[in-house]
Coordinates of C-alpha atoms and ligand atoms in Angstrom, one line a residue:
X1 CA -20.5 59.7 -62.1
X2 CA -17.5 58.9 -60.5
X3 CA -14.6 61.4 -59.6
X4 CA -11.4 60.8 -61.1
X5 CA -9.6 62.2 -58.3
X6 CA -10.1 58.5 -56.5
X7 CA -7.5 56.8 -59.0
X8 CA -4.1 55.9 -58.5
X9 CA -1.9 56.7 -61.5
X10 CA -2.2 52.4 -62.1
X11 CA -6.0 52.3 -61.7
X12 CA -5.8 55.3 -64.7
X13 CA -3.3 53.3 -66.7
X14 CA -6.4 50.3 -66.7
X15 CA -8.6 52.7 -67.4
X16 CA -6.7 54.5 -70.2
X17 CA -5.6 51.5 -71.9
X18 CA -9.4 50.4 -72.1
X19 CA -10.1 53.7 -73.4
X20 CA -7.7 52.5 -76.0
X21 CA -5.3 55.6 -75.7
X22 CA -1.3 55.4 -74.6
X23 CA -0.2 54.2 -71.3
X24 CA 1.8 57.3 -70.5
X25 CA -1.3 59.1 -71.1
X26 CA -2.1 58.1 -67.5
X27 CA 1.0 59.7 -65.6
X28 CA -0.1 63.0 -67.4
X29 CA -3.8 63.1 -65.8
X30 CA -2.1 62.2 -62.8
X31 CA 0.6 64.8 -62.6
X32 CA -2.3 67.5 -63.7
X33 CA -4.8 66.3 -60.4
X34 CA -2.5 66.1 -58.0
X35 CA 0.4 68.1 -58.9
X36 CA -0.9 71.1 -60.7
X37 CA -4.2 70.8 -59.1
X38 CA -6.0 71.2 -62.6
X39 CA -9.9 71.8 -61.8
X40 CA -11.2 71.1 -65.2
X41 CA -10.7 68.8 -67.4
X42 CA -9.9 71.4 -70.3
X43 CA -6.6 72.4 -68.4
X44 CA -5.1 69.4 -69.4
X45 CA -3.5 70.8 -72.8
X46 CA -1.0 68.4 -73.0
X47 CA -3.9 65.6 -73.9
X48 CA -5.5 65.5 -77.2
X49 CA -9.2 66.8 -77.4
X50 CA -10.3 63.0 -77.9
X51 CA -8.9 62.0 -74.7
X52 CA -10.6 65.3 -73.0
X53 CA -14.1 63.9 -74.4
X54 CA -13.7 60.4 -73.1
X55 CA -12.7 61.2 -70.1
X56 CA -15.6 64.3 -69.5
X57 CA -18.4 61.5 -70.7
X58 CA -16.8 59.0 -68.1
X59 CA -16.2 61.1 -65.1
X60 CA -16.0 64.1 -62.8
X61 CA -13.0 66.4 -61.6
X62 CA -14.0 68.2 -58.4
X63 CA -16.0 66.1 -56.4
X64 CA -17.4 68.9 -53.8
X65 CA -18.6 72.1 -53.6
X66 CA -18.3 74.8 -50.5
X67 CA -21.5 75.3 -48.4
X68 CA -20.6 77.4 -46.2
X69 CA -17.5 79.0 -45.0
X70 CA -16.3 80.6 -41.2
X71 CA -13.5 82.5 -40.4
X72 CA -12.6 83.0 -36.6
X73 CA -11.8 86.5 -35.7
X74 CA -9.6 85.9 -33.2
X75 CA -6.7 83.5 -34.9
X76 CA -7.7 83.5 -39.1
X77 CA -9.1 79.7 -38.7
X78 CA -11.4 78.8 -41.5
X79 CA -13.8 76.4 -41.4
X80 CA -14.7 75.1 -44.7
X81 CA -17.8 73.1 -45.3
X82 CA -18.4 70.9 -48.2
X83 CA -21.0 69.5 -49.9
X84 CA -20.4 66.3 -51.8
X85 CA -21.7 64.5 -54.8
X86 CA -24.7 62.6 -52.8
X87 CA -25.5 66.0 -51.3
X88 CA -24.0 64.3 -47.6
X89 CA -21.7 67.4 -46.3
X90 CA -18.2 67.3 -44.2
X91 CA -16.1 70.0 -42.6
X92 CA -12.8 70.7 -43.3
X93 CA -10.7 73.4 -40.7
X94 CA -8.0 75.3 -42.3
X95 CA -5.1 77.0 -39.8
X96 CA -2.3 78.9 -41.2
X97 CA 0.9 79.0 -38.9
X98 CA 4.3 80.9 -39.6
X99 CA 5.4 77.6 -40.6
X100 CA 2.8 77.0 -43.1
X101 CA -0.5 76.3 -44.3
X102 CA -2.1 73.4 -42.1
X103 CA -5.7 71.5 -42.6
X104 CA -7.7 69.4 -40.3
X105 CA -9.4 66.8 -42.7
X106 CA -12.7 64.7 -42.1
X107 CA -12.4 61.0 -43.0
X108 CA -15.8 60.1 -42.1
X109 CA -19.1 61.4 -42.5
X110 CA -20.2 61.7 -38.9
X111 CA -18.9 58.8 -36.4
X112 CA -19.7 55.5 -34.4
X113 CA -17.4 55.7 -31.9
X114 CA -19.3 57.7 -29.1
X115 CA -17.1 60.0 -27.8
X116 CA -18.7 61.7 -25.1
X117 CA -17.6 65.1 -25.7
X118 CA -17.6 64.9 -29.1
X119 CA -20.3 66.6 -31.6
X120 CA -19.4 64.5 -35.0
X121 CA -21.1 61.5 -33.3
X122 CA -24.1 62.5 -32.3
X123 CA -26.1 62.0 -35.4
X124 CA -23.9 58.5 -35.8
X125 CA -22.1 57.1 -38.7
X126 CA -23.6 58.4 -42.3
X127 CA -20.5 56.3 -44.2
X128 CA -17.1 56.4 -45.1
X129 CA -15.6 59.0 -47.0
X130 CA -13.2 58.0 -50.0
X131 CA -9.8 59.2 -51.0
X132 CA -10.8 61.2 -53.7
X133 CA -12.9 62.9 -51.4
X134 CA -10.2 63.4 -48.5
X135 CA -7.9 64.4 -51.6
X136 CA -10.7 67.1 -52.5
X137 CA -10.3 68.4 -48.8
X138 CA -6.8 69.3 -49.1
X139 CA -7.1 70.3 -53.2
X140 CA -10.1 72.8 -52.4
X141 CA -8.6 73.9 -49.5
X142 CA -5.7 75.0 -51.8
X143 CA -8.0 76.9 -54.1
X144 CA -9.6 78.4 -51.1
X145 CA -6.4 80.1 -49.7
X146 CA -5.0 80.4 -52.7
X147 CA -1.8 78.7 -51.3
X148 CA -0.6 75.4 -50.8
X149 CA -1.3 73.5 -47.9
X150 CA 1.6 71.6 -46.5
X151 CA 0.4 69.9 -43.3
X152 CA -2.4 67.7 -42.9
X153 CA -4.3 66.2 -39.7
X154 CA -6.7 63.2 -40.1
X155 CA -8.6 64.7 -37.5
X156 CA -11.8 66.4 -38.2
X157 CA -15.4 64.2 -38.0
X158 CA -14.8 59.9 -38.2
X159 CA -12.2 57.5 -37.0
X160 CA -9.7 57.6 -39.8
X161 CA -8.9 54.1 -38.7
X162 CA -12.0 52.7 -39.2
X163 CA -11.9 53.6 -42.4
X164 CA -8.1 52.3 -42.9
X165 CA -7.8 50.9 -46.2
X166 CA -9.1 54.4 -47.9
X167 CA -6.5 56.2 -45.5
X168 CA -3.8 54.0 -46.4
X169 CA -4.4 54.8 -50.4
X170 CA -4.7 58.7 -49.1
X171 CA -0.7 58.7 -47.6
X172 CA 0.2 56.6 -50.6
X173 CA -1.4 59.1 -53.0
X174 CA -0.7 62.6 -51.4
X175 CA 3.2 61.5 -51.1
X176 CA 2.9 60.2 -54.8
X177 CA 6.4 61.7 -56.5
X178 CA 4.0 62.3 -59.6
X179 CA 1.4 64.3 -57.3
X180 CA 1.2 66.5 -54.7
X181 CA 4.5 64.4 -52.9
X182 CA 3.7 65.8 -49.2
X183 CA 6.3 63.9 -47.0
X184 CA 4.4 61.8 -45.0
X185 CA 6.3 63.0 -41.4
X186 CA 3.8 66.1 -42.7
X187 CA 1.0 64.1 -41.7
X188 CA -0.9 63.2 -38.3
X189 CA -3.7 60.9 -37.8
X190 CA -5.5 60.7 -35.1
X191 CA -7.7 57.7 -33.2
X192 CA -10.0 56.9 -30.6
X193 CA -7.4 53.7 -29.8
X194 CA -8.8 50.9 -32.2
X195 CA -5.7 48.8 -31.2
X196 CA -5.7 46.2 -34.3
X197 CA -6.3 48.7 -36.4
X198 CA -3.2 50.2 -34.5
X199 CA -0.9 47.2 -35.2
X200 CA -1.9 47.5 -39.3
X201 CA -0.8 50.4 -39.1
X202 CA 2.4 49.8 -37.7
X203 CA 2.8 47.2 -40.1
X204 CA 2.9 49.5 -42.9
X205 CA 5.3 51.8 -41.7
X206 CA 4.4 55.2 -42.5
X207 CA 6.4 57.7 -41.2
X208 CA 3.8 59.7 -40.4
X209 CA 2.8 61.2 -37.1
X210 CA 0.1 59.0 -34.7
X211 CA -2.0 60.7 -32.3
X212 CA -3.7 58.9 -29.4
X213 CA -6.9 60.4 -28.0
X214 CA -6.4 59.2 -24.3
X215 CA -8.4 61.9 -22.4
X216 CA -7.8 59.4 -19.1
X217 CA -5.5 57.7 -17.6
X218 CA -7.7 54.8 -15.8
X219 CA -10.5 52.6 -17.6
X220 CA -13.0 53.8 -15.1
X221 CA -12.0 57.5 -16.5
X222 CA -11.9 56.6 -20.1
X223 CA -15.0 54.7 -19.8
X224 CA -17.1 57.7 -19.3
X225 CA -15.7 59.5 -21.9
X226 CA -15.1 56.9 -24.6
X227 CA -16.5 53.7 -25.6
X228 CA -14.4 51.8 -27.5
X229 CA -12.3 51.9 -23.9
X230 CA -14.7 49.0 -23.0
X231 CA -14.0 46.8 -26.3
X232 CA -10.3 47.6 -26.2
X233 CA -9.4 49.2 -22.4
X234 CA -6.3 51.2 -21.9
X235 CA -4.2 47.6 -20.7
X236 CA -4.2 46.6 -24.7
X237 CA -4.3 49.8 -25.9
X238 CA -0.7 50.4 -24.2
X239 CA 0.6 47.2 -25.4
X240 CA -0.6 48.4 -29.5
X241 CA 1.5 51.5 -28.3
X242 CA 5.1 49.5 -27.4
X243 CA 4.1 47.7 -31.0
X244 CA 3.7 50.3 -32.8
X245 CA 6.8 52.9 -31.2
X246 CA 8.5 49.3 -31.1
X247 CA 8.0 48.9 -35.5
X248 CA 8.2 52.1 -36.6
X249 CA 10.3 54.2 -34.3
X250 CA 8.0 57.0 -34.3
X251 CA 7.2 58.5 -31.4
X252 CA 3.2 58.6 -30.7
X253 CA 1.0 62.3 -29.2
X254 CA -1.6 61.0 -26.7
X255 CA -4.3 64.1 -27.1
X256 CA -6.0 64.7 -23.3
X257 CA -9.3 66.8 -23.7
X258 CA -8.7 68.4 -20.1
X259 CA -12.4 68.1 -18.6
X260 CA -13.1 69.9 -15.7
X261 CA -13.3 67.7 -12.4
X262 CA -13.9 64.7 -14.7
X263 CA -9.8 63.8 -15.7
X264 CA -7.9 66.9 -14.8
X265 CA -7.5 65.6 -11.2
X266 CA -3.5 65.2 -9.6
X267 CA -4.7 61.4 -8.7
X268 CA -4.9 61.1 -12.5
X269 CA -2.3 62.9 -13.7
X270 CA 0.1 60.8 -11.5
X271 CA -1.6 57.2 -13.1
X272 CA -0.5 59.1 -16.3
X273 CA 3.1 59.8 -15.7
X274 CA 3.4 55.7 -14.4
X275 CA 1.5 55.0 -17.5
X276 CA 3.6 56.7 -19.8
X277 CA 7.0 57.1 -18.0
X278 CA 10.2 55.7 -20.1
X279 CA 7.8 55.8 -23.4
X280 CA 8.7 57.5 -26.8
X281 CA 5.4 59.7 -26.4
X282 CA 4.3 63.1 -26.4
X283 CA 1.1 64.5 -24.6
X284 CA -0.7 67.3 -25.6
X285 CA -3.0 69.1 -23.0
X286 CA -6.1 70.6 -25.0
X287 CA -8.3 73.1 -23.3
X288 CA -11.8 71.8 -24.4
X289 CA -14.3 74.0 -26.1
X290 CA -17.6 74.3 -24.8
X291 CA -20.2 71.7 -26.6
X292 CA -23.9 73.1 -26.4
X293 CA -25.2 69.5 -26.6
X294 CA -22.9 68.0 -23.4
X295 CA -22.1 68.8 -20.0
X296 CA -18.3 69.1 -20.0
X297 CA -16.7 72.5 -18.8
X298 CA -13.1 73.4 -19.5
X299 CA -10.4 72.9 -16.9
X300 CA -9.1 75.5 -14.7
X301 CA -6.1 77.1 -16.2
X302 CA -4.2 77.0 -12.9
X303 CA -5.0 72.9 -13.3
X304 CA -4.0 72.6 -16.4
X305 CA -0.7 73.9 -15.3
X306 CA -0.7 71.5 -12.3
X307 CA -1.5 68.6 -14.5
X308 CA 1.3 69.3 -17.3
X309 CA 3.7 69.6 -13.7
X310 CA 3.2 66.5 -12.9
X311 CA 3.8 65.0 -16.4
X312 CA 7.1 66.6 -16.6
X313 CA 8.5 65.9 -13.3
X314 CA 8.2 62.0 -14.7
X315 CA 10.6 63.1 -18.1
X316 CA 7.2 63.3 -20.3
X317 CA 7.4 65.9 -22.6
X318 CA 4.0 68.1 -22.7
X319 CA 2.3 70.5 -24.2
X320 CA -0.6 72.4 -23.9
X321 CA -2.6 73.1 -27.2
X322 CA -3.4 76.6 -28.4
X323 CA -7.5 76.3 -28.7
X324 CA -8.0 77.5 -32.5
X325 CA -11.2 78.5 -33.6
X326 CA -13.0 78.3 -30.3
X327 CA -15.0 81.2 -31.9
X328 CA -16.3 79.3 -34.6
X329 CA -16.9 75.8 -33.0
X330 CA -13.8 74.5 -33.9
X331 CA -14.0 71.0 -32.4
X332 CA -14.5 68.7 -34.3
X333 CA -17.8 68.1 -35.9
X334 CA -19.6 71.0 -34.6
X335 CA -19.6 73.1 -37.7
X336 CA -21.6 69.9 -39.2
X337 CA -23.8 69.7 -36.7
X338 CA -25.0 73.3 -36.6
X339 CA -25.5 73.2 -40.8
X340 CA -27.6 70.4 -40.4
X341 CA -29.7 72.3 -37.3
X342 CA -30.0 75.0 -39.6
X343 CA -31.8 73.0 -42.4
X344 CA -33.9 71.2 -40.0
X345 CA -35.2 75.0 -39.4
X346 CA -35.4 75.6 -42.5
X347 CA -37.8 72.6 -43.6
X348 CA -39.7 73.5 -40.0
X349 CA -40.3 77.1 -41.9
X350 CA -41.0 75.0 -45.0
Ligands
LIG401 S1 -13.6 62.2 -31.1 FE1 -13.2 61.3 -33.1 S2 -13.6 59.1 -32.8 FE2 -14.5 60.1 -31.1 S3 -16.7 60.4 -31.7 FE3 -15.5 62.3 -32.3 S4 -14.9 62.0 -34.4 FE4 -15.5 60.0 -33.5

């Protein structure tokens, strides 16, 4: 059965007309989904007990279950992991900040893309995940803390922009007036760099937040790290950059994984700062946690240092990232990984 978290308030309008109930009927299932986060169906006591019936024989509410949480002890990071309705499980990272309550969702189950140093694609692509089911990331996340979560990053296993046209429905559902209404500048996505994917974006001007995962400053760098540097290299990927700062006068992050020996060189950060220079962008510096299944070691910290230098001497604004969670295997896709390592044990022991 499908969940009726997916719908936008017009696809429930079809759906409640057919039903042959009222039209307004709609806004009201709506409003208690996304806005008062309703988790059963009975909550709604605002629709008559008819209504209630046709809609439990027609569909679900929540649309996953939690497998399995971990909690860092270090900084509070959760790591959530859920199970959903065709038993294929994704992770979800929850970070709560003085500012707020922050959650790193997963918009793919697994990946394609190849990212060297990246654990969601080892086991490869499983499928797409839909926006009810990104929507259930933040909503049980909610439940979970008990509070509401106000900022969200597209950032946990996948390439949200591979699977664009469910992402796009996401922003235009979670900043719904009639739903949850988070302001999209609340919101970052993240990508590998697929640049026409890049330019649609741009196209719809969102004003949400774009982050770049660059980790290089040359092709031969990138190449070793990622892929889809060969299908798109970092030439094109800079001109979907002046496009999309260009159309939607948001300035973009470039993430940089810093790699020791690999891109943390001076040679590279100086190709960086010419590559950058004069652009609205930001970089963040992220001291990489160690992945069992690679051969990546973290920078120096001294390096690090030296690298961010070298950005700011050219006017680039830089930061380094705070590594959350390195406790709990925090980077993306890892927590996914070691579930399903556990239940390969487990049939082993079977
Ligand atoms: S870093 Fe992102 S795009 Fe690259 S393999 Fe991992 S999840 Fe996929």
């Amino acid at each position: 059965m499908d969940s009726i978290r997916e719908l936008s308030i017009k696809e429930l309008e079809k759906i409640i007309i057919n039903l042959n109930e009222k039209k307004f009927r709609a806004k009201q299932i709506f409003q208690w989904i996304h806005q008062k986060g309703a988790e059963e169906f009975d909550e709604m006591t605002n629709l008559p007990n008819t209504l209630i019936n046709k809609l439990k024989e027609n569909y679900i509410l929540r649309n996953m279950t939690v497998e399995r949480i971990s909690e860092s002890d270090n900084d509070g990071t959760k790591k959530l992991l859920f199970k959903l309705s065709d038993d294929e499980v994704v992770e979800t990272v929850v970070m709560q900040y003085k500012y707020g309550n922050s959650v790193c969702i997963s918009t793919q189950v697994g990946c394609r893309m190849g990212c060297k140093f990246c654990a969601s694609t080892i086991g490869g692509l499983k499928r797409n995940i839909t926006v009810g089911e990104m929507l259930g990331q933040v909503y049980e996340s909610n439940k979970y803390l008990q509070k509401n979560i106000n900022h969200i990053v597209l950032m946990g296993s996948g390439e949200p922009l591979e699977n664009l046209d469910e992402v796009i429905k996401f922003l235009k559902m979670i900043n719904d007036p009639q739903g949850y209404y988070l302001s999209l500048r609340n919101i970052t996505i993240s990508t590998c760099g697929l640049v026409p994917q890049i330019r649609k974006l741009a196209d719809e001007n969102f004003q949400i937040t774009l982050a770049i995962s660059l980790h290089g400053a040359r092709n031969e760098t990138r190449n070793k790290l990622m892929p889809i540097n060969r299908k798109y290299p970092i030439e094109e990927l800079m001109k979907a950059v002046d496009y999309y700062i260009e159309t939607t006068n948001r300035r973009i992050t470039f993430e940089y994984a810093m790699i020791k020996d690999l891109n943390d060189s001076d040679e590279e950060a100086n190709v960086l700062a010419k590559l950058l220079k004069g652009k609205l962008v930001h970089v963040n510096l992220i001291p990489i946690n160690k992945v069992e299944e690679n051969d990546f070691y973290p920078s120096d910290e001294k390096q690090i240092y030296k690298f961010k230098n070298i950005l700011e001497k050219s006017g680039i604004n830089v930061t380094i990232r705070r590594e959350l969670g390195s406790d709990i295997n925090a980077a993306c896709g890892q927590l996914r990984n070691n579930y399903n390592l556990t239940k390969i044990e487990i049939i082993k022991k079977l």
